[in-house]
Structure formats: structure tokens, C-alpha cells
Coordinates of C-alpha atoms and ligand atoms in Angstrom, one line a residue:
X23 CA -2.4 30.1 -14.5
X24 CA 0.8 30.8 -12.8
X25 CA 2.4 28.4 -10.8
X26 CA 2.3 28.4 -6.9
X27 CA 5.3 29.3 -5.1
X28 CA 6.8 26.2 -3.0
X29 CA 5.9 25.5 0.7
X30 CA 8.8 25.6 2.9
X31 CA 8.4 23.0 5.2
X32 CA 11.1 21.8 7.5
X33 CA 13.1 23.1 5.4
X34 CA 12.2 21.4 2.4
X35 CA 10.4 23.4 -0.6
X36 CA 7.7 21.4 -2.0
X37 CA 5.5 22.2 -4.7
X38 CA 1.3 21.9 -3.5
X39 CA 0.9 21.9 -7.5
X40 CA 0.3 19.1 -9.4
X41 CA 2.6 17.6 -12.0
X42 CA 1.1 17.0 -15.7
X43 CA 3.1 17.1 -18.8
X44 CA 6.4 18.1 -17.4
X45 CA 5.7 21.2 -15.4
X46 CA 4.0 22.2 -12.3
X47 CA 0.4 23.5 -12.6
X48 CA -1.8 25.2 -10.1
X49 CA -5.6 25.3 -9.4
X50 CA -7.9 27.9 -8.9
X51 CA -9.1 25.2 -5.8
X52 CA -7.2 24.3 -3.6
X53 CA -7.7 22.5 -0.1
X54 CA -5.8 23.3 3.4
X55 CA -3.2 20.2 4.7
X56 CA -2.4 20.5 8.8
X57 CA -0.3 18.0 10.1
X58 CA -0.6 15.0 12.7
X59 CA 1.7 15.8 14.9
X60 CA 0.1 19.2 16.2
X61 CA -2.4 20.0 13.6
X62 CA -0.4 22.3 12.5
X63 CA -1.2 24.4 9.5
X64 CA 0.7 23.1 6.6
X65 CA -0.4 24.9 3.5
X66 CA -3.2 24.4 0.7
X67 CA -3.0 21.7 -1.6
X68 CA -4.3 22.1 -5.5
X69 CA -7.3 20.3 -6.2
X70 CA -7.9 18.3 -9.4
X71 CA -10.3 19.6 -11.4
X72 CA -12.0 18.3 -14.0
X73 CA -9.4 20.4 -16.5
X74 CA -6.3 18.8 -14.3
X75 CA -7.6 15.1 -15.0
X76 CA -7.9 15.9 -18.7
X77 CA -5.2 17.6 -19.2
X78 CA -2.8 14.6 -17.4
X79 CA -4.6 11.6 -19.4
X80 CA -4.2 13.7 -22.6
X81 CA -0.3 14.2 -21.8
X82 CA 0.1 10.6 -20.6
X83 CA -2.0 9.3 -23.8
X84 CA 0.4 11.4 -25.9
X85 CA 3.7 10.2 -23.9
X86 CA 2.6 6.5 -24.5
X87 CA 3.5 5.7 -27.8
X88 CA 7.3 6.7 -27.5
X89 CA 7.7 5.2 -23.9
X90 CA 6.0 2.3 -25.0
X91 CA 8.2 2.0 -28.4
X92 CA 11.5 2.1 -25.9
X93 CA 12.9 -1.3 -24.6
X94 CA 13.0 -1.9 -21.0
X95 CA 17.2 -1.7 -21.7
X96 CA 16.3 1.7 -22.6
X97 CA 14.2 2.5 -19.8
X98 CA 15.9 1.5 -17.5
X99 CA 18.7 4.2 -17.1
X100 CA 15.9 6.9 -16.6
X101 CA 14.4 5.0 -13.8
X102 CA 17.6 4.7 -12.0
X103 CA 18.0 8.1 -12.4
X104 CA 14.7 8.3 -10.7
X105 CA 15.9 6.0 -8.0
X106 CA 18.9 8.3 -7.4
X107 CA 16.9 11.5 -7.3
X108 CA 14.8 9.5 -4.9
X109 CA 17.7 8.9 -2.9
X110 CA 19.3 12.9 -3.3
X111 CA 16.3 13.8 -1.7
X112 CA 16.2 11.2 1.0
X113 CA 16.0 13.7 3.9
X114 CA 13.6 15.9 2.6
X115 CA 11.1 12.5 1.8
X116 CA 11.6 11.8 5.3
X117 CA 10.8 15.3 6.8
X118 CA 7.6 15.6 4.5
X119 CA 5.9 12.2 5.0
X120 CA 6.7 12.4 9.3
X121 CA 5.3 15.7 8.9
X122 CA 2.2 15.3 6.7
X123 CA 1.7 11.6 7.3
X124 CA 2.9 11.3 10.9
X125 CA 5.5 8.1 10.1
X126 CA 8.5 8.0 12.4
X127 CA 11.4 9.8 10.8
X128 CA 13.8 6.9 12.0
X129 CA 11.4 4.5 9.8
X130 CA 11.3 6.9 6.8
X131 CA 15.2 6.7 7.0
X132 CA 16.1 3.5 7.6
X133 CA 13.2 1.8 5.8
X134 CA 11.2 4.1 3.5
X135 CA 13.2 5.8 1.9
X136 CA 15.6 3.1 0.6
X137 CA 12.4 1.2 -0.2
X138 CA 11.2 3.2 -2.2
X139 CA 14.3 3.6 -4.1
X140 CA 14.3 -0.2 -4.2
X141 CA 10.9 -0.4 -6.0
X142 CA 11.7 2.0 -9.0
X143 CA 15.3 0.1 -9.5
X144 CA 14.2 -3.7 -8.7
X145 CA 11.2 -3.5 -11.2
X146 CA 13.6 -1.7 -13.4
X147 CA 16.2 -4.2 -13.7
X148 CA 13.5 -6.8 -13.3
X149 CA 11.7 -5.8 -16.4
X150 CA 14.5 -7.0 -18.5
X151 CA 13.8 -10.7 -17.8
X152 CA 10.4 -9.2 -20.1
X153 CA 11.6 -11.0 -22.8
X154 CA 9.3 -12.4 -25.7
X155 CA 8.7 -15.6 -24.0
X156 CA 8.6 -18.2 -26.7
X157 CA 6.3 -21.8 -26.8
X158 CA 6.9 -24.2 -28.8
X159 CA 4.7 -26.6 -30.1
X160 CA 4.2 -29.5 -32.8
X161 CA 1.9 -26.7 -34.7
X162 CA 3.6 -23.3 -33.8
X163 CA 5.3 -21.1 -32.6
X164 CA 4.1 -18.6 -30.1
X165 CA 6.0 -15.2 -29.4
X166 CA 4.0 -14.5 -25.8
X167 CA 4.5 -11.1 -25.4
X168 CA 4.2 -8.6 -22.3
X169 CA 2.7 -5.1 -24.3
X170 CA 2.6 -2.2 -22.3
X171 CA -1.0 -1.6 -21.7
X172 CA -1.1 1.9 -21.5
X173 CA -2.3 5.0 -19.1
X174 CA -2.5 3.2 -15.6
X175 CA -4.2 5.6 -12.8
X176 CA -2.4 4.8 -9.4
X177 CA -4.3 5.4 -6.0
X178 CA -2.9 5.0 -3.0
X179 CA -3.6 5.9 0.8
X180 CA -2.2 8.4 3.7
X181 CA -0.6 5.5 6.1
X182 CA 2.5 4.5 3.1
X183 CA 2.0 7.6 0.4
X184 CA 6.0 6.9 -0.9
X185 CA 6.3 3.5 -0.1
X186 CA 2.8 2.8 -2.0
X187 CA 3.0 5.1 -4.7
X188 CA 6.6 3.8 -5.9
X189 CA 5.9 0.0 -5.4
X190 CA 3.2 0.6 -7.9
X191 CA 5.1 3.2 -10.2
X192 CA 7.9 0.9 -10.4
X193 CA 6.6 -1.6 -12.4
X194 CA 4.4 0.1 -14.6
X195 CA 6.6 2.7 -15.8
X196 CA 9.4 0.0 -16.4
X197 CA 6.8 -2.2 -18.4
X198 CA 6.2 0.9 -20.3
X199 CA 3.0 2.2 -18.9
X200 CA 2.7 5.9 -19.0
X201 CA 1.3 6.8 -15.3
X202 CA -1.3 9.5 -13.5
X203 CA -0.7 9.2 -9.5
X204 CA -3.5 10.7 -7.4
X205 CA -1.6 10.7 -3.9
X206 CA -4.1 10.3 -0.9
X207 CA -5.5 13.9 0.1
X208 CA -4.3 13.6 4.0
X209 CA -0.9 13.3 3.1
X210 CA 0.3 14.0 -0.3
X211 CA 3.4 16.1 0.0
X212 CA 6.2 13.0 -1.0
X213 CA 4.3 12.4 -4.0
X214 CA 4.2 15.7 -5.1
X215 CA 8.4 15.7 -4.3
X216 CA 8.4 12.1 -6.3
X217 CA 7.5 14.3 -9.1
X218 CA 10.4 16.9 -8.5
X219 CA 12.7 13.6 -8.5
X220 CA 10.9 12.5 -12.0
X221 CA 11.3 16.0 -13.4
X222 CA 15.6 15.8 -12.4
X223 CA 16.0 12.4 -13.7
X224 CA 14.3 13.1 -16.6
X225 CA 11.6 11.5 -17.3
X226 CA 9.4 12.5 -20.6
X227 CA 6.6 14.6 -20.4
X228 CA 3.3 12.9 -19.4
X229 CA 4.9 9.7 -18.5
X230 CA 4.7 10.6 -14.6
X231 CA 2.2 12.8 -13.8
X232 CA 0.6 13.7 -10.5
X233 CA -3.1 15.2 -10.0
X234 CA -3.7 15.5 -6.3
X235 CA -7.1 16.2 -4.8
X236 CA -10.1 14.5 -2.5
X237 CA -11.0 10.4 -4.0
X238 CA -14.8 11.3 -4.4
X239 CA -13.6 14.7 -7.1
X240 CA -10.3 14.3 -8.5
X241 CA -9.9 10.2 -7.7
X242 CA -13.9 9.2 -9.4
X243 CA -13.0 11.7 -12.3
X244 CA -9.4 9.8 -13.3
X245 CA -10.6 6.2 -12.7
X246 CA -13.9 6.6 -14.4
X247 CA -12.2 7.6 -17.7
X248 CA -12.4 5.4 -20.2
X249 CA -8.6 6.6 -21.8
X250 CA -7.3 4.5 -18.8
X251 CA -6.0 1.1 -19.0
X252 CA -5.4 -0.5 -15.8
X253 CA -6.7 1.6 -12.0
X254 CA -4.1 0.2 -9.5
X255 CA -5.7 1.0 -6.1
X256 CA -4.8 0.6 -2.3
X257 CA -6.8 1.8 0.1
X258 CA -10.3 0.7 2.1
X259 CA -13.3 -1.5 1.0
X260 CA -15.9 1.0 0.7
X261 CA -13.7 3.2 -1.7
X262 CA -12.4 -0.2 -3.9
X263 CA -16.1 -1.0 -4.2
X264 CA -16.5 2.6 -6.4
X265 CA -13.6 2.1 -8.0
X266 CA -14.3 -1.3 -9.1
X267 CA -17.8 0.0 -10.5
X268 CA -16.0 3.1 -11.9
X269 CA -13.4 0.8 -13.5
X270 CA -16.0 -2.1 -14.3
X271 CA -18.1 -0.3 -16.5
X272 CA -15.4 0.6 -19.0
X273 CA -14.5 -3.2 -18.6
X274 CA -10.9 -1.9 -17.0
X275 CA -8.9 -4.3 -14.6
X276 CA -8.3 -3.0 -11.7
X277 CA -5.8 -4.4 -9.1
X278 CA -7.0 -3.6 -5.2
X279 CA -4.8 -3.7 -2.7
X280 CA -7.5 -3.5 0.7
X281 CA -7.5 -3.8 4.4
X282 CA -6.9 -6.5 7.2
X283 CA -7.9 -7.7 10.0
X284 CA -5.2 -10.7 9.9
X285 CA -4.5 -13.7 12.8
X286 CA -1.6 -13.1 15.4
X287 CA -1.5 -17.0 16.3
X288 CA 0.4 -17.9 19.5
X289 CA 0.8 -21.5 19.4
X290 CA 1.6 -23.5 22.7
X291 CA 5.1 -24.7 22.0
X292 CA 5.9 -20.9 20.5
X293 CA 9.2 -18.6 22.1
X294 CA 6.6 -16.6 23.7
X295 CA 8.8 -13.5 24.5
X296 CA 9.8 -13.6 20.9
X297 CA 6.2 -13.6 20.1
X298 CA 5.4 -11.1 22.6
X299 CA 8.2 -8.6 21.2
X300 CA 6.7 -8.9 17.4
X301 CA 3.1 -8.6 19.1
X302 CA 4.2 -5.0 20.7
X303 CA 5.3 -4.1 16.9
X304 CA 1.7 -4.3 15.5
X305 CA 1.5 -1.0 17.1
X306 CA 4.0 0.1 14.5
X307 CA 2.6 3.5 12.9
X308 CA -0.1 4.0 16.1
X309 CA -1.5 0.9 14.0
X310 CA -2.1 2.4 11.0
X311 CA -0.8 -0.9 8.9
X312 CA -3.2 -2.9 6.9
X313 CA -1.1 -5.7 6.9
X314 CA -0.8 -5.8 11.0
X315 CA -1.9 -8.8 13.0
X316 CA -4.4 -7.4 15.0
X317 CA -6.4 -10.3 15.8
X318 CA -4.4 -12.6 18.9
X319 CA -5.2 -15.8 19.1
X320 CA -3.3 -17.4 21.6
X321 CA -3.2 -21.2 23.1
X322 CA -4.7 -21.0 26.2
X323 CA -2.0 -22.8 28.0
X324 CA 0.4 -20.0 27.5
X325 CA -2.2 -16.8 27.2
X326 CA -1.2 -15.5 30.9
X327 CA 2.3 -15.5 30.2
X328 CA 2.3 -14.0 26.7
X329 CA 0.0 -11.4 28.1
X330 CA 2.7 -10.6 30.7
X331 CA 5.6 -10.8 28.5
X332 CA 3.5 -8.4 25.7
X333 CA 2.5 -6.0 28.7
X334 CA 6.3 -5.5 29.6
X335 CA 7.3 -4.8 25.7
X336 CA 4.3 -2.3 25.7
X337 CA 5.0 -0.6 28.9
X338 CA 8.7 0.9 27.5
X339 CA 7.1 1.5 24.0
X340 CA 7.6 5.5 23.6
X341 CA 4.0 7.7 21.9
X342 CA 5.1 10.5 21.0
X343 CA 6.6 12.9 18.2
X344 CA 7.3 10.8 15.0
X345 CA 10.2 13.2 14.3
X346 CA 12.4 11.9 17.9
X347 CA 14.6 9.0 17.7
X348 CA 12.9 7.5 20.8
X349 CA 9.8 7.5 19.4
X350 CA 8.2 3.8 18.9
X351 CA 4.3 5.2 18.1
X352 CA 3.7 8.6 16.7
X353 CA 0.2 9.7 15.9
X354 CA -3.1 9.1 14.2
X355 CA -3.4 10.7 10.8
X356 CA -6.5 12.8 11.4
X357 CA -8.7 14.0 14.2
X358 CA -11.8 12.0 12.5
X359 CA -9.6 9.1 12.5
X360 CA -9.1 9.5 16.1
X361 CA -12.7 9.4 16.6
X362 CA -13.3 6.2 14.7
X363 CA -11.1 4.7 17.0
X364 CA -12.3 6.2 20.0
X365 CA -15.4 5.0 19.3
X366 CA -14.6 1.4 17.9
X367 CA -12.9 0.7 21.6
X368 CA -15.5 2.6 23.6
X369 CA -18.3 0.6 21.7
X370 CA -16.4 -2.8 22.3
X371 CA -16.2 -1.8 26.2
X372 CA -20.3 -1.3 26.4
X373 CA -20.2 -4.7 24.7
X374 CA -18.4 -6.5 27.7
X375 CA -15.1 -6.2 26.6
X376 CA -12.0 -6.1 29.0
X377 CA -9.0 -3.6 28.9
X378 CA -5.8 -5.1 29.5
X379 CA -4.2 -1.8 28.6
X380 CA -4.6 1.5 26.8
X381 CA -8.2 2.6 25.5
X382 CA -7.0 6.2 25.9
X383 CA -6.2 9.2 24.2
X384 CA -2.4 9.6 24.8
X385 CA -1.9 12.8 26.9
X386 CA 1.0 13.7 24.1
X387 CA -1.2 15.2 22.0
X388 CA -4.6 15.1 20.5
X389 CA -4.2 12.8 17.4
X390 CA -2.1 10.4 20.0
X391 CA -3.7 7.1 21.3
X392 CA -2.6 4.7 23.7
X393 CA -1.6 1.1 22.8
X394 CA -4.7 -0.8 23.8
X395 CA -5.7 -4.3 23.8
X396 CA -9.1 -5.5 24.3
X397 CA -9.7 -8.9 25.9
X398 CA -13.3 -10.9 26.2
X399 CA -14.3 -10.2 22.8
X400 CA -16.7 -12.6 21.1
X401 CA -16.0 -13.5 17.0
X402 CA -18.4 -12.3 15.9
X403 CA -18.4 -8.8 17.5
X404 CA -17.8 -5.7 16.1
X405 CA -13.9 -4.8 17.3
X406 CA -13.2 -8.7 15.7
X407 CA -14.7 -8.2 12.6
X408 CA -13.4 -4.7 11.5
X409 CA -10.5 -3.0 10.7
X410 CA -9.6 -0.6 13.3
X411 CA -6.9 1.1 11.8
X412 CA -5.7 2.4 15.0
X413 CA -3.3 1.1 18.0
X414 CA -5.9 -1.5 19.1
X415 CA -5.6 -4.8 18.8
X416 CA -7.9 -7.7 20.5
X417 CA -7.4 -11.2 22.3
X418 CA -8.6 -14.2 21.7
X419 CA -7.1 -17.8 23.1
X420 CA -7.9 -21.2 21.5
X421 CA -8.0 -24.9 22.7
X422 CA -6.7 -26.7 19.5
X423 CA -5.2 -26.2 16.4
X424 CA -8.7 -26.5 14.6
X425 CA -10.2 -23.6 16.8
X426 CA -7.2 -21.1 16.1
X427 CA -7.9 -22.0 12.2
X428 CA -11.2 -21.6 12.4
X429 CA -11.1 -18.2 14.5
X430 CA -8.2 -16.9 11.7
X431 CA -10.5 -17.9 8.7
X432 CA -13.7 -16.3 10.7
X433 CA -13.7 -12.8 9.3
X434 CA -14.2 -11.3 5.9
X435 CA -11.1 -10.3 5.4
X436 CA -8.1 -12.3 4.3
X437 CA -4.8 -10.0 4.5
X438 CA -1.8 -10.9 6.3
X439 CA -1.2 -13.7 8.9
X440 CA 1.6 -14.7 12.0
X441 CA 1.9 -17.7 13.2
X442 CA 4.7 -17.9 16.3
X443 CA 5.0 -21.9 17.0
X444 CA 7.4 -24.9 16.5
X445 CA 8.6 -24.2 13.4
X446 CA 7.6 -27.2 11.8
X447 CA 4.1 -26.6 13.7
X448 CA 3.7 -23.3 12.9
X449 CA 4.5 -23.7 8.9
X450 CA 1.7 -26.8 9.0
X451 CA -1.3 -24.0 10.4
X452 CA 0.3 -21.3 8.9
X453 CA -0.5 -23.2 5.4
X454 CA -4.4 -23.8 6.6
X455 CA -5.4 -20.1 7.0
X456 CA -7.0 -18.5 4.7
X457 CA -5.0 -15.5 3.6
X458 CA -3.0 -13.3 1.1
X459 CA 0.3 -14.3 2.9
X460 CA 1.4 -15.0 6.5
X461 CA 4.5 -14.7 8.3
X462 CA 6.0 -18.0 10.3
X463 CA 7.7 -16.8 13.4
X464 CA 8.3 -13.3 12.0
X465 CA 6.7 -10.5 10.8
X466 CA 7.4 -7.1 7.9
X467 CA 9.1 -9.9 5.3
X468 CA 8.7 -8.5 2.1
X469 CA 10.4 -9.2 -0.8
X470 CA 9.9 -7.7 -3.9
X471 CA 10.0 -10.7 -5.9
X472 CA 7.1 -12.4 -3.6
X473 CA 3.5 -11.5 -4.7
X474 CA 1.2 -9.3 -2.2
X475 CA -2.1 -8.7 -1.8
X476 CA -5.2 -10.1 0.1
X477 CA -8.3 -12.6 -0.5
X478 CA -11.9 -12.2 0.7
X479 CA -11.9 -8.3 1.2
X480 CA -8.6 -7.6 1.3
X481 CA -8.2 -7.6 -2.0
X482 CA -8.3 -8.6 -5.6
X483 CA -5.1 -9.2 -7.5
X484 CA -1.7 -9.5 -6.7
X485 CA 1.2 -7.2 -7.0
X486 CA 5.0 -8.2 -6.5
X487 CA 7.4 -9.7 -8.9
X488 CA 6.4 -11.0 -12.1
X489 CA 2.9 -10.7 -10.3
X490 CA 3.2 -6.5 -11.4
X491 CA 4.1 -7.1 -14.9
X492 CA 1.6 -9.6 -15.4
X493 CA -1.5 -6.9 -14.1
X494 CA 0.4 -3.4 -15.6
X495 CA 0.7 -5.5 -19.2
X496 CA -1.2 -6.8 -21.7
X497 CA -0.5 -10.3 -22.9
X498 CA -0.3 -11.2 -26.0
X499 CA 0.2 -14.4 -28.3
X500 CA 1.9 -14.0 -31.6
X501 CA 0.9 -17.6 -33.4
X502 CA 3.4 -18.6 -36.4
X503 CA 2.8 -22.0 -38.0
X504 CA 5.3 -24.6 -38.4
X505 CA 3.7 -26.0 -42.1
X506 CA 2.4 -23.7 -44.3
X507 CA -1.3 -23.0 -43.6
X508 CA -4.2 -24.6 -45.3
X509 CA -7.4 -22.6 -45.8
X510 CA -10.1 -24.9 -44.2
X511 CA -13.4 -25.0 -43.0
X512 CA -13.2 -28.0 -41.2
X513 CA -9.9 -27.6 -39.6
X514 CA -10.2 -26.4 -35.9
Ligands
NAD610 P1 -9.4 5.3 1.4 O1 -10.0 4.2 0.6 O2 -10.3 6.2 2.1 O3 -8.6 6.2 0.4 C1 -7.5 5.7 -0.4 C2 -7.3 6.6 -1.6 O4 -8.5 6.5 -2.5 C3 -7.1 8.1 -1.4 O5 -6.2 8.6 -2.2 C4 -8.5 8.6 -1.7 O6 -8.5 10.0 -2.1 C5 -8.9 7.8 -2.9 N1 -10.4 7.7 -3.1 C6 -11.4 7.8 -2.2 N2 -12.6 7.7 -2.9 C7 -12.3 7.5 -4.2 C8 -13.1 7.3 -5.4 N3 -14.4 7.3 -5.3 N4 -12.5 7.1 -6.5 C9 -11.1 7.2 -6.6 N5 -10.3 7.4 -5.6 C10 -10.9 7.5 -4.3 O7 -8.3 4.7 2.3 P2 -7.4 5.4 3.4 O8 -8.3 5.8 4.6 O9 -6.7 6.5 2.7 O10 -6.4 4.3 3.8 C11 -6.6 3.3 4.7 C12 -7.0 2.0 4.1 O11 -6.1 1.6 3.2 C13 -7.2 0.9 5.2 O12 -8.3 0.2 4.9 C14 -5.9 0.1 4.9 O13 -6.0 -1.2 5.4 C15 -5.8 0.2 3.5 N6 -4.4 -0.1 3.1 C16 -4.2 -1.3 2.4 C17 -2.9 -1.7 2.0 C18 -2.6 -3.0 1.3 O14 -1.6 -3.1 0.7 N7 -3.5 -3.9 1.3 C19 -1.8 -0.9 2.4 C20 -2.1 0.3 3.0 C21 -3.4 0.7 3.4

């Protein structure tokens, strides 16, 4: 089949093909990508069939062996060169993912972008320190080895397609892995343009590949397969739970990277205006963060004044087109998603809830929604207990340090944390909640050295650092005795 001609989108051409083996390839299906901002048409997307997912684990299965053979030394030049053709593309990446994703352009520029860069070269250079890690002992020696482990099947999500795909990518094509990305149907356009950037800075054939399409077709089809190695997945609950059969009954790790509903603590003695500016941030991409604290608990002493201090940071936050530089919250990634939320903050309303703000539809647009915070909400209601996903966030206030950790701990999930305070204070409860990571009087510190992920149902796993290599590897333990070796049936 022919290959598709580009869509030329803000003036940017980007291939809706996938990417297997080196060259683009079409589908006879396809399906139709509008975008956030205006639901505008955008174009139609190929769809992975079941001839698409064979035909990339057969290319990535026959690209393993020499990727595998090179050493990271040798690897690592290539995935610079990715990094750079990352970085010559900068402005389209930004234009695509605002567009098709609905992230603020001045956040694709200044943050995404060189992020994502970042992740291909830092795991690149980082993959050096792979060395054969040797162990001595009165009996042996071991040669502990990190082997490659093979074809790894990335999934990621709509709200961070770039940023997700490459923090994954990095690391397992630097340890070796030869990789199948199936970017998240509501927004897949950068990681089809990650692909052009493979393709320049060339990459071999079948090492990168990407086979777009819906996660119940295309997704089920590539993580089921028993050819793959290691399923590196970030997304929701419901989806990790059929990956992690899909995965389970070939007996393949899988690393899952899930959602939050993390603790905002205010603590009495915190710089409450401080605390009040990060709060207004969890609104960051219209909410659409999994690692957002959208849960405040704040002391009771101070709750009044914090809510006054949040209010004025909300009240000058700007909704509106991702693409303007004034723009603090752009827009909801898809009318059902619009819905959900809608419906989440309608439904905690009926429940006795109190509005302190928002709860709207923002008249920008129809995929736009107000800030909104939700006050009177019991722990165990619905709105505290589930991820929104959305520019809503809920407040609680607390008596004593006990009660704040015992409201933080009292969901299911176990994601991200803040914790505004004393310092000293806030480090001591920070270290009591039971969480993936949490930030003391900050927020967005992420360090690719650091390991991520979640507890409870945020997660499985941990990504980050030495963290990656230790998931996208198999390890291995090369015994050589010390005294020659004596056959024996009683020896242990
Ligand atoms: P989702 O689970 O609906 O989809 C994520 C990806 O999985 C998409 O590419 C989708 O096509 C694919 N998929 C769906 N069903 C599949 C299946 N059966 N087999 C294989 N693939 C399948 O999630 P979403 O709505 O795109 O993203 C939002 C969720 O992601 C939120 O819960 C959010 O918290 C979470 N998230 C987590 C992190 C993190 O690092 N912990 C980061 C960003 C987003």
C-alpha cells in the first residue's frame, strides 16, 4: 500500500502513518483526530491492524540482535542524534502536541520540548555507567550483568504523548531494547514526528517503530504478544488492569505508571501565599496531570486565609487557547472527557458539596472548564476517592498532624504528594504518607536520576535513573570460581 501524503498542520507536515522497519506505512483503516482547542478536524490517523503489529514485532525482533550486540559507547552517538533531531524540530513538536493534545505552547517550549530531548540524551550517557558490575567473594567471582531484554511495547497516554513516550524510549533503546511505541489515540501526532526525528538521526530499521491506533485494537494486539519482553505502560487503572492480564499470562513484566489522587497538605506554620500560588498550579494542563495534588488538606487554623490567598491566584489565571502566551489553562482533551468531569462535580454538588469557585464550563469554548474547588466533601465520597482528571480539585482541613496523615493515606491511590510547612515539619509528615514521592514546599521536581512511579493504584514499578535500566534489562549473574571446581553431590 502506498504511503499517505503528510498532514499539514500549522505548518508542520506530519505523517498519520505508522512507522515499522524504517519507512512509513499506511492502513486501509484509519480513524479521524479533531483537536481540543475547537474540535477542529485534523485529519485521519492509520489504525494498527493486526498485519501493522506483526509486521513491527517482526522488524523489531530482527533489529535486536545487532542493537543489542552494540555497546552503549556505540549507541550512544545515534541517540544524540535523536536528541538533536528532537531539538531541529522543536517548534513543530510544540505546534503538534498544543494542537492535538491541547498543552500550552509556552510549556511545550520551555519545558517539553527540552525534556524530552533530555530523556533520550540523559539515559544515553547514563547507560555507560552499565558496566559489568563485578562481586567478589571468598568463592567467586560474579560478572552481574545488565542484558538487553529485548522487544519492549511502550504505551503511553494523550495528557504528556512526547514527554511520556521519550522518558520511556530513552532508556530502553540506550540499554539496547529494540522498541514498538503505540502513542495514545487522542493525540498521537508528536510521536508519529518522534519517528521522522528517528528516521534523520538514523536509527536502524525496527529499532524504533510506531503503530498507532485505539488501546482495546492495536494496544491488546502488541501487549498480548508473546515476542515482547517488557510492556512499559502509563495511563489509567482500568486499562493497566488488561494490560497486566495481557502481559501476565505470557509471564511478561510490565512496569505501570497509573493515576493520582495525591495530598496538597497545608500545614499551620506553612508560607501560605507560597502555598496558595503552587495550589493555583495544580490546574496546570486544565488538570490533566496525574501527578497533581488534588486533594487539600489544610490546618484549620489557617484554611480561611489560604482559601483567600488561593482565590486571588485563581481569579488572574487565564482559560483559554493553549497556543497564546497568556494562557495559564487551555482545554480538556475530548468532549467525553468534558462530560466525566461535568458530571464528577455535578454529582459531588447533589452530595452536599460547596463551590468555592468554578464548576462551570468555561464560556472560551466547549472542551474549556473552569478552575473549580469543591469544599464540604466527606473522605469517603466519590470526588475524594477518584481521579478527576480535570481542573477540579477538593478541600479538606485537619486538626493535627495525625488527621492530615491519615486523610493523605485514606484513598487507594498512592501517586504524588505536597507538603507546604516548616521545613523541618513538613519533611517529618512528608516521610509518613504513603506515596510514590512527594514534594516538601514545592511542586514539578523531577530529576531524571530520581525514581517515579506510584504505590497502591498508582502504580507498579519504578522508572527513573538506574530504576529504568534495572526494569528495560535482564540481569544476569555470570559465576566464576576462585578454586577449581569439585564435582560433588554433597556440596551445596
Ligand atoms: P488510558 O488508560 O485510557 O489510555 C492510555 C493508553 O493505553 C492509550 O494509548 C490507550 O490507547 C492504551 N490502551 C487502552 N486500552 C488498552 C489495552 N487494552 N491494551 C493496550 N493499550 C491500551 O489513559 P488515558 O485516558 O489516555 O490517560 C489518562 C490516565 O493516565 C490518567 O489516569 C492519568 O493519571 C494517567 N497518567 C499517569 C501518569 C503517571 O506517570 N503515573 C502520567 C500521565 C497520565
Amino acid at each position: 500500500m502506498n504511503t499517505s501524503p503528510p498532514l499539514d498542520l500549522a505548518g508542520t507536515a506530519v505523517s498519520p502513518d505508522h512507522y515499522i522497519d524504517g519507512r512509513r506505512v499506511a492502513s486501509e483503516r484509519s480513524f479521524a483526530l479533531s483537536s481540543p482547542i475547537d474540535q477542529r478536524p485534523l485529519g485521519q490517523i492509520a489504525e494498527g491492524l493486526e498485519v501493522h503489529c506483526e509486521a513491527a514485532l517482526q522488524a523489531a525482533q530482527r533489529a535486536f540482535p545487532a542493537w543489542s550486540a552494540l555497546s552503549a559507547a556505540q549507541r550512544k552517538p545515534l541517540l544524540d542524534r535523536f536528541a538533536e533531531e528532537i531539538g531541529r524540530r522543536a517548534d513543530a513538536f510544540c505546534q503538534l502536541e498544543s494542537l492535538d493534545a491541547g498543552v500550552l505552547l509556552s510549556r511545550m517550549r520551555h519545558g517539553v520540548v527540552p525534556r524530552a530531548m533530555l530523556n533520550i540524551r540523559w539515559f544515553a550517557e547514563h547507560a555507560l555507567t552499565l558496566q559489568d558490575r563485578p562481586i567478589d567473594t571468598e568463592q567467586a567471582h560474579h560478572i552481574v550483568r545488565h542484558d538487553p531484554a529485548g522487544v519492549v511495547v511502550i504505551v503511553t497516554p494523550w495528557n504528556a504523548p512526547l514527554m511520556l513516550s521519550t522518558w520511556k524510549l530513552g532508556p530502553a533503546l540506550a540499554a539496547g531494547n529494540c522498541c514498538i511505541l503505540k502513542p495514545p489515540e487522542w493525540a498521537p501526532l508528536t510521536c508519529s514526528l518522534l519517528a521522522d526525528a528517528a528516521h534523520a538521526a538514523g536509527l536502524p530499521p525496527g529499532v524504533f517503530n510506531v503503530v498507532q491506533g485505539s488501546g482495546a485494537g492495536t494496544g491488546a494486539r502488541l501487549v498480548g504478544d508473546p515476542r515482547v519482553a517488557r510492556v512499559s505502560f502509563t495511563g489509567s487503572v482500568p486499562t493497566a488492569r488488561l494490560i497486566a492480564q495481557a502481559a501476565g499470562a505470557n509471564l511478561v513484566p510490565c512496569s505501570l505508571e497509573l493515576g493520582g489522587k495525591s495530598a496538597f497538605i497545608v500545614l499551620e506554620d506553612a508560607d501560605l501565599d507560597g502555598a496558595a500560588a503552587t495550589a493555583a498550579l495544580m490546574y496546570r494542563n486544565a488538570g490533566q496531570v496525574c501527578l497533581a495534588g488534588t486533594r487539600l488538606l489544610v490546618h484549620a487554623a489557617v484554611r480561611e486565609r489560604f482559601v483567600a490567598a488561593m482565590r486571588g491566584h485563581v481569579e488572574r489565571l487565564t482559560v483559554g487557547d493553549p497556543r497564546a502566551d497568556s494562557t495559564e489553562v487551555g482545554p480538556i482533551i475530548h468532549p467525553r472527557q468534558v462530560e466525566r468531569v461535568q458530571g464528577f462535580v455535578q454529582r459531588a454538588v447533589a452530595a452536599g458539596a460547596e463551590l468555592l469557585w468554578g464548576g462551570e464550563r468555561h464560556p472560551h469554548g466547549a472542551q474549556y472548564f473552569q478552575p473549580t474547588l469543591l469544599a464540604n466533601v466527606a473522605q469517603d465520597s466519590e470526588i475524594v476517592q477518584n481521579e478527576v482528571f480535570g481542573p477540579v480539585l477538593t478541600l479538606q482541613s485537619f486538626s493535627s498532624d495525625d488527621e492530615a496523615v491519615a486523610m493523605a493515606n485514606g484513598t487507594d491511590y498512592g501517586l504524588g504528594g505536597i507538603c507546604y510547612g516548616e521545613t523541618a515539619h513538613a519533611t517529618a509528615l512528608a516521610q509518613r504518607v504513603r506515596t510514590g514521592f512527594i514534594w516538601v514546599n514545592s511542586f514539578g521536581i523531577r530529576d531524571l536520576a530520581a525514581p517515579f512511579g506510584g504505590i497502591k493504584r498508582s502504580g507498579v514499578g519504578r522508572e527513573g535513573g538506574d530504576w529504568s535500566f534495572e526494569f528495560f534489562c535482564d540481569i544476569k549473574d555470570v559465576v566464576v570460581p576462585k578454586q577449581p571446581f569439585k564435582a560433588s553431590f554433597s556440596h551445596r
